[in-house]
């Protein structure tokens, strides 16, 4: 699209993607943009809150790492040296064992009989293919032992959907695929194999949680970032948006970072074929329960995965370790903080009495300091947490995205693209920057594809 054809760009959502889009538009000398955000703070899924007791919580277990120069430059611009840098120290808890992440690379920490079961299964595995469903892929890739002990129960807790309904095409760098020889070497020679993955080192803001990145960026962008404006209707033919407060705005190009199923539902006179495709998309939600204790931080790990039923949550983050500002005055010499995540969906409802179960779970896995009262218990409900890569996802997106593009609507970001494999903050920032260049210069996008 030629630059002169667009005078007004409307951006829906002040999360990583929307803010990065606006920042790049400014850098390109295009000032005809506005962001409309339904909430009163920037950050979206990467936001943070401070609870009444002085603890800071993210909307999930976020860490800041990057594949892209655009994200590196944004972080340097808004944070500079105002960050902590950490080496990842994460574990899978299995019974009394703490197995370093990735589990399948560090079988030497298991009891001998379980390590043997995993190694035999890995040796006998036939090999996974991208055209398999996820459940079949796991067993074909890792064998019965690793799948039984960790991969299947953990992923069922995370996704909260039947794994047979999921595609394996999204795996890429999300799952470490270890071969038998490498796993055997670790067991026989007693060698750790912890370095896999792009997040083996990560950054975290010194104060304000992950959301501080986006609050600072929104402040730099000024009053063209408009808060408290919830989109309710898109008239694609007239290129007009209507908001819950009754106001409306016109646009030449629309960059939407809201969930694509909600975007389609908001489009007036949307064809039934497009609406039907959007209705097939599935997501889960996550209940984030933050628990603060008035007890010193003693744990040195970053986060821990819980695959079994000892706790309802699938992951717990050692949040006081990330920054001393995440706990009240006195810091981690006086307080500890654990951020837990429990998935739910239409297939698996939110557990009853979740807060009590989380407290019981923290005690069961040995994280609740003995004899210490809870200093804070804070619950954040994230209705859209993971866009599920179902077997029918790509077919639906192949219908929806071209139809939107023909009407000058660009659906990007974690839930705008609905691609979990492009669901990190750096992906979202890159997508926002790329779509700005596409609109203004006609430059093709580099990571977003149908």
XYZ file of C-alpha atoms in Angstrom:
450
model
C 0.000 0.000 0.000
C 1.524 3.334 -1.017
C 2.297 5.834 1.706
C 0.139 8.613 0.228
C -2.956 6.374 0.276
C -3.051 6.314 4.079
C -3.592 9.379 6.235
C -5.141 7.791 9.340
C -3.981 4.618 11.048
C -6.100 3.374 13.935
C -4.370 0.946 16.297
C -6.446 -1.145 18.701
C -4.551 -2.188 21.805
C -1.687 -0.603 23.790
C 0.273 -3.795 24.306
C 3.682 -4.667 22.833
C 2.463 -4.925 19.233
C 0.275 -1.820 19.152
C 2.799 0.405 20.902
C 5.641 -0.855 18.707
C 3.556 -0.096 15.626
C 2.969 3.476 16.792
C 6.644 3.927 17.689
C 7.729 2.780 14.218
C 5.141 4.998 12.522
C 6.585 7.966 14.418
C 10.119 6.985 13.401
C 8.952 6.868 9.770
C 7.646 10.427 10.063
C 3.999 9.360 9.945
C 1.992 11.096 12.666
C -1.552 10.244 11.601
C -1.985 7.412 14.090
C -3.903 6.893 17.320
C -4.018 3.952 19.710
C -7.286 2.968 21.373
C -6.933 0.837 24.506
C -9.894 -0.460 26.506
C -7.963 -0.622 29.798
C -6.581 2.309 31.765
C -2.941 1.170 31.604
C -0.628 0.060 28.829
C 0.828 -3.424 28.549
C -1.966 -5.756 27.491
C -0.983 -9.363 28.174
C 2.474 -8.098 29.181
C 1.049 -5.810 31.855
C 1.718 -5.753 35.593
C -0.161 -4.634 38.705
C 0.794 -3.627 42.231
C -1.524 -5.150 44.805
C -2.793 -3.356 47.946
C -0.102 -5.030 50.053
C 2.768 -3.667 47.959
C 3.600 -6.769 45.872
C 4.011 -6.431 42.088
C 2.631 -9.199 39.842
C 2.849 -9.812 36.119
C -0.083 -11.235 34.158
C 1.835 -14.485 33.805
C 5.373 -15.780 34.052
C 7.068 -13.395 31.625
C 10.776 -13.079 30.892
C 12.359 -10.574 28.531
C 14.565 -11.976 25.777
C 14.899 -11.150 22.124
C 15.370 -12.504 18.630
C 15.026 -9.096 16.976
C 16.869 -5.793 16.801
C 13.591 -3.888 16.922
C 12.854 -5.241 20.401
C 16.444 -4.693 21.564
C 16.270 -1.059 20.468
C 12.900 -0.532 22.165
C 14.183 -1.944 25.461
C 17.302 0.214 25.339
C 15.200 3.288 24.582
C 12.727 2.900 27.451
C 14.755 1.041 30.092
C 18.436 1.614 29.377
C 20.381 0.126 32.283
C 17.300 0.063 34.511
C 17.122 -3.735 34.291
C 18.382 -6.850 36.008
C 19.962 -9.609 33.954
C 19.451 -13.216 35.012
C 20.657 -16.609 33.972
C 17.732 -19.010 33.712
C 17.543 -21.541 36.525
C 14.370 -23.542 36.044
C 13.243 -26.985 37.073
C 10.575 -29.604 36.587
C 9.308 -30.980 39.880
C 8.541 -34.688 39.726
C 7.857 -36.313 43.065
C 10.848 -35.498 45.246
C 13.096 -34.837 42.247
C 13.902 -31.430 40.789
C 14.939 -32.024 37.195
C 16.639 -29.067 35.453
C 14.800 -27.724 32.413
C 14.570 -29.067 29.752
C 13.376 -32.270 31.457
C 14.167 -34.516 28.485
C 17.778 -33.245 28.406
C 18.487 -33.890 32.095
C 17.176 -37.365 32.866
C 20.125 -38.058 35.175
C 18.225 -36.343 38.013
C 15.499 -39.009 37.958
C 15.552 -42.192 40.026
C 17.440 -44.856 38.061
C 14.375 -46.907 37.109
C 12.575 -43.844 35.721
C 15.655 -42.642 33.847
C 15.931 -46.118 32.289
C 12.265 -46.048 31.243
C 12.795 -42.653 29.583
C 15.982 -43.695 27.797
C 14.473 -46.935 26.465
C 11.434 -45.028 25.199
C 13.629 -42.416 23.559
C 15.705 -45.110 21.854
C 12.563 -46.804 20.533
C 10.793 -43.610 19.422
C 9.930 -43.643 15.736
C 10.291 -39.900 15.158
C 7.680 -37.155 15.169
C 6.401 -35.285 12.111
C 4.807 -31.862 11.834
C 1.651 -33.344 10.276
C 0.885 -35.366 13.442
C -1.437 -34.289 16.216
C 0.461 -33.116 19.287
C -0.272 -36.176 21.448
C 0.952 -38.558 18.746
C 3.973 -36.350 18.045
C 5.074 -36.418 21.693
C 5.160 -40.200 21.913
C 6.716 -40.548 18.461
C 9.412 -38.042 19.396
C 10.165 -38.898 23.031
C 8.796 -42.394 23.576
C 6.522 -43.595 26.342
C 8.642 -42.768 29.380
C 9.208 -39.044 28.876
C 5.693 -38.660 27.522
C 4.098 -40.459 30.485
C 6.143 -38.764 33.183
C 6.269 -35.207 31.903
C 5.261 -34.226 28.390
C 1.635 -35.370 28.420
C 0.627 -34.388 31.970
C 2.424 -31.058 31.815
C 1.010 -30.024 28.438
C -2.469 -31.086 29.470
C -2.164 -28.775 32.484
C -0.883 -25.895 30.330
C -3.269 -26.087 27.409
C -6.363 -27.438 29.209
C -7.559 -29.003 25.942
C -7.327 -32.559 24.589
C -3.832 -32.798 23.116
C -5.136 -34.953 20.269
C -6.909 -31.839 18.972
C -3.686 -29.864 18.749
C -1.302 -29.659 15.811
C 2.419 -30.295 16.166
C 3.317 -27.721 13.505
C 4.040 -24.985 16.082
C 6.853 -26.785 17.935
C 9.995 -25.129 16.447
C 12.023 -23.691 19.357
C 9.190 -24.113 21.864
C 10.076 -27.719 22.713
C 13.564 -29.163 23.048
C 13.875 -32.249 20.859
C 16.740 -34.290 22.287
C 18.230 -37.347 20.577
C 18.985 -40.605 22.387
C 22.779 -40.194 22.323
C 22.668 -36.752 23.902
C 20.273 -37.900 26.615
C 22.351 -41.025 27.295
C 25.552 -38.982 27.555
C 23.974 -36.751 30.206
C 22.929 -39.764 32.283
C 26.133 -41.801 31.983
C 28.636 -38.946 32.341
C 26.637 -36.964 34.882
C 26.596 -33.865 32.672
C 23.952 -31.158 32.909
C 22.343 -30.015 29.660
C 20.597 -26.796 30.680
C 21.510 -24.286 28.002
C 18.818 -25.037 25.430
C 16.422 -22.321 24.322
C 16.442 -18.584 23.617
C 15.511 -17.634 27.198
C 18.539 -19.163 28.935
C 19.418 -15.576 29.850
C 16.799 -12.889 30.299
C 16.204 -9.356 31.531
C 13.661 -7.916 33.934
C 12.831 -4.275 34.766
C 14.194 -3.068 38.098
C 10.760 -1.829 39.155
C 7.166 -2.041 37.993
C 7.274 -5.570 36.558
C 7.245 -6.363 32.862
C 4.477 -3.822 32.341
C 6.921 -1.011 33.137
C 8.365 -1.388 29.628
C 5.049 -0.539 28.025
C 3.943 2.101 30.517
C 7.131 4.016 29.771
C 6.740 3.586 26.021
C 3.107 4.738 26.120
C 4.159 7.819 28.111
C 6.795 8.660 25.477
C 4.199 8.355 22.717
C 1.942 10.882 24.444
C -1.745 11.656 24.288
C -2.343 9.864 20.994
C -2.487 6.731 23.153
C -6.098 6.896 24.327
C -7.176 4.757 27.284
C -10.634 3.606 28.337
C -11.860 3.152 24.746
C -13.302 -0.315 24.197
C -14.015 -1.202 20.577
C -17.493 -2.624 19.973
C -18.141 -2.278 16.231
C -16.030 -2.172 13.067
C -17.751 -0.989 9.909
C -15.226 -2.356 7.434
C -16.999 -0.939 4.375
C -17.093 2.593 5.846
C -13.754 2.246 7.670
C -15.224 3.396 10.941
C -14.832 2.227 14.527
C -17.426 2.638 17.256
C -16.523 2.404 20.949
C -18.462 1.457 24.060
C -18.715 5.118 25.113
C -20.594 5.918 21.890
C -17.727 7.734 20.180
C -16.487 6.795 16.724
C -13.323 7.163 14.672
C -12.567 6.782 10.984
C -9.441 5.187 9.584
C -7.658 4.367 6.343
C -5.788 1.400 7.832
C -6.638 -0.522 10.996
C -4.022 -2.412 13.018
C -5.832 -4.628 15.500
C -4.081 -6.456 18.323
C -7.279 -7.629 20.010
C -8.063 -11.356 19.738
C -8.937 -12.052 16.133
C -12.116 -13.932 17.078
C -13.358 -10.854 18.969
C -12.342 -8.607 16.085
C -14.352 -10.684 13.605
C -17.322 -10.729 15.981
C -17.213 -6.907 16.088
C -17.306 -6.493 12.282
C -20.715 -5.404 11.065
C -22.235 -7.582 8.324
C -19.341 -10.019 8.482
C -19.858 -12.944 6.051
C -20.956 -16.152 7.739
C -17.965 -18.025 6.307
C -15.530 -15.666 8.063
C -17.528 -15.586 11.298
C -17.765 -19.374 11.256
C -14.019 -19.751 10.776
C -13.317 -17.401 13.703
C -15.699 -19.396 15.902
C -13.527 -22.499 15.470
C -10.471 -20.832 17.029
C -9.768 -21.984 20.569
C -7.939 -20.396 23.462
C -7.503 -21.030 27.145
C -7.462 -18.745 30.140
C -5.107 -18.593 33.093
C -5.800 -17.728 36.699
C -2.698 -16.006 38.007
C -2.542 -16.317 41.802
C 0.269 -14.384 43.437
C 1.203 -15.403 46.957
C 3.478 -13.253 49.100
C 4.986 -14.422 52.361
C 6.626 -12.415 55.131
C 9.651 -14.689 55.024
C 13.054 -14.066 53.428
C 13.750 -15.190 49.879
C 15.822 -18.359 50.105
C 15.091 -20.040 46.756
C 17.512 -19.226 43.917
C 15.695 -20.705 40.912
C 13.750 -18.633 38.371
C 10.672 -20.762 37.771
C 9.478 -24.318 38.265
C 7.137 -26.531 36.235
C 4.685 -28.780 38.088
C 3.500 -31.636 35.886
C 1.744 -33.785 38.484
C -1.319 -33.225 40.688
C 0.607 -31.988 43.709
C -0.582 -28.470 42.816
C -3.239 -27.045 40.462
C -0.748 -24.694 38.796
C 1.503 -25.745 35.938
C 4.195 -23.167 36.662
C 5.372 -21.143 39.646
C 7.708 -18.168 39.267
C 10.068 -17.089 42.030
C 9.065 -13.472 41.598
C 11.113 -11.848 44.362
C 14.250 -13.151 42.623
C 13.433 -11.216 39.449
C 13.567 -7.862 41.209
C 13.630 -6.806 44.890
C 11.069 -4.148 43.925
C 8.508 -6.905 43.299
C 7.997 -7.189 47.061
C 7.229 -4.483 49.646
C 9.664 -2.269 51.476
C 12.289 -4.386 53.123
C 12.728 -6.386 49.947
C 13.598 -10.063 49.666
C 15.453 -9.977 52.981
C 11.979 -9.871 54.506
C 9.549 -11.079 51.817
C 9.244 -13.852 49.246
C 6.741 -14.019 46.389
C 5.483 -16.845 44.188
C 3.466 -16.220 41.019
C 1.399 -19.279 40.059
C -0.470 -20.004 36.810
C -3.437 -22.382 36.491
C -5.042 -22.943 33.085
C -8.711 -23.427 32.351
C -10.886 -23.725 29.265
C -14.249 -24.977 28.047
C -12.732 -28.454 28.268
C -11.449 -28.013 31.825
C -13.167 -25.413 34.036
C -11.389 -23.231 36.556
C -10.906 -25.293 39.724
C -13.234 -24.555 42.634
C -11.631 -22.931 45.689
C -8.550 -22.220 43.579
C -6.885 -19.864 46.048
C -7.016 -22.482 48.790
C -5.741 -25.145 46.414
C -2.841 -22.910 45.371
C -1.833 -22.400 49.007
C -2.072 -26.152 49.588
C -0.033 -26.733 46.417
C 2.737 -24.381 47.528
C 2.947 -26.294 50.784
C 2.923 -29.649 48.954
C 5.874 -28.702 46.735
C 7.821 -27.283 49.657
C 7.671 -23.590 48.812
C 5.493 -22.229 51.625
C 7.796 -21.130 54.473
C 6.931 -23.140 57.577
C 4.981 -21.287 60.227
C 4.690 -18.106 58.150
C 1.490 -16.192 57.518
C 0.500 -15.198 54.000
C 1.295 -11.509 53.514
C -0.634 -11.187 50.234
C -2.924 -13.297 48.077
C -3.746 -11.612 44.767
C -5.739 -13.096 41.872
C -5.559 -11.932 38.240
C -7.844 -13.541 35.669
C -6.399 -13.663 32.143
C -9.295 -14.731 29.931
C -7.149 -14.978 26.797
C -3.850 -16.592 27.784
C -2.723 -19.053 25.076
C -4.014 -19.185 21.485
C -4.321 -22.938 21.036
C -2.710 -24.344 17.849
C -5.538 -26.733 17.023
C -5.589 -28.992 13.980
C -8.051 -26.601 12.291
C -6.359 -23.314 13.248
C -4.435 -22.682 10.028
C -7.442 -23.469 7.861
C -9.468 -20.833 9.735
C -6.716 -18.206 9.591
C -6.208 -18.827 5.867
C -9.809 -17.664 5.386
C -9.892 -14.803 7.875
C -6.598 -12.975 7.383
C -6.767 -12.391 3.589
C -10.380 -11.177 3.954
C -9.269 -8.659 6.584
C -6.248 -7.537 4.575
C -8.415 -6.815 1.531
C -10.289 -4.331 3.737
C -7.220 -2.592 5.124
C -7.331 -4.453 8.448
C -4.121 -5.943 9.839
C -4.621 -8.354 12.738
C -1.287 -8.830 14.504
C 0.232 -9.593 17.909
C -0.138 -12.619 20.178
C -3.894 -13.017 19.710
C -4.233 -10.890 16.616
C -2.119 -13.383 14.683
C -3.414 -16.294 16.797
C -0.101 -18.074 16.381
C 1.391 -19.309 19.630
C 4.735 -19.800 17.891
C 4.762 -16.002 17.388
C 3.433 -15.296 20.853
C 6.379 -13.781 22.738
C 6.868 -10.086 23.428
C 9.703 -9.795 20.920
C 7.516 -11.395 18.244
C 4.714 -8.939 19.024
C 7.050 -5.927 18.853
C 8.518 -7.164 15.585
C 5.045 -7.659 14.092
C 4.006 -4.154 15.145
C 7.117 -2.587 13.638
C 6.837 -4.619 10.452
C 3.203 -3.723 9.819
C 4.046 -0.020 10.256
C 6.661 -0.311 7.511
C 4.205 -2.235 5.350
C 1.536 0.463 5.641
C 3.854 3.434 5.106
C 6.492 2.030 2.747
C 4.948 -1.117 1.309
C 7.853 -3.137 2.736
C 6.909 -6.815 3.164
C 6.581 -8.152 6.697
C 9.422 -10.381 7.839
C 7.935 -12.785 10.421
C 4.167 -12.734 10.028
C 2.913 -15.152 7.408
C -0.447 -16.699 6.593
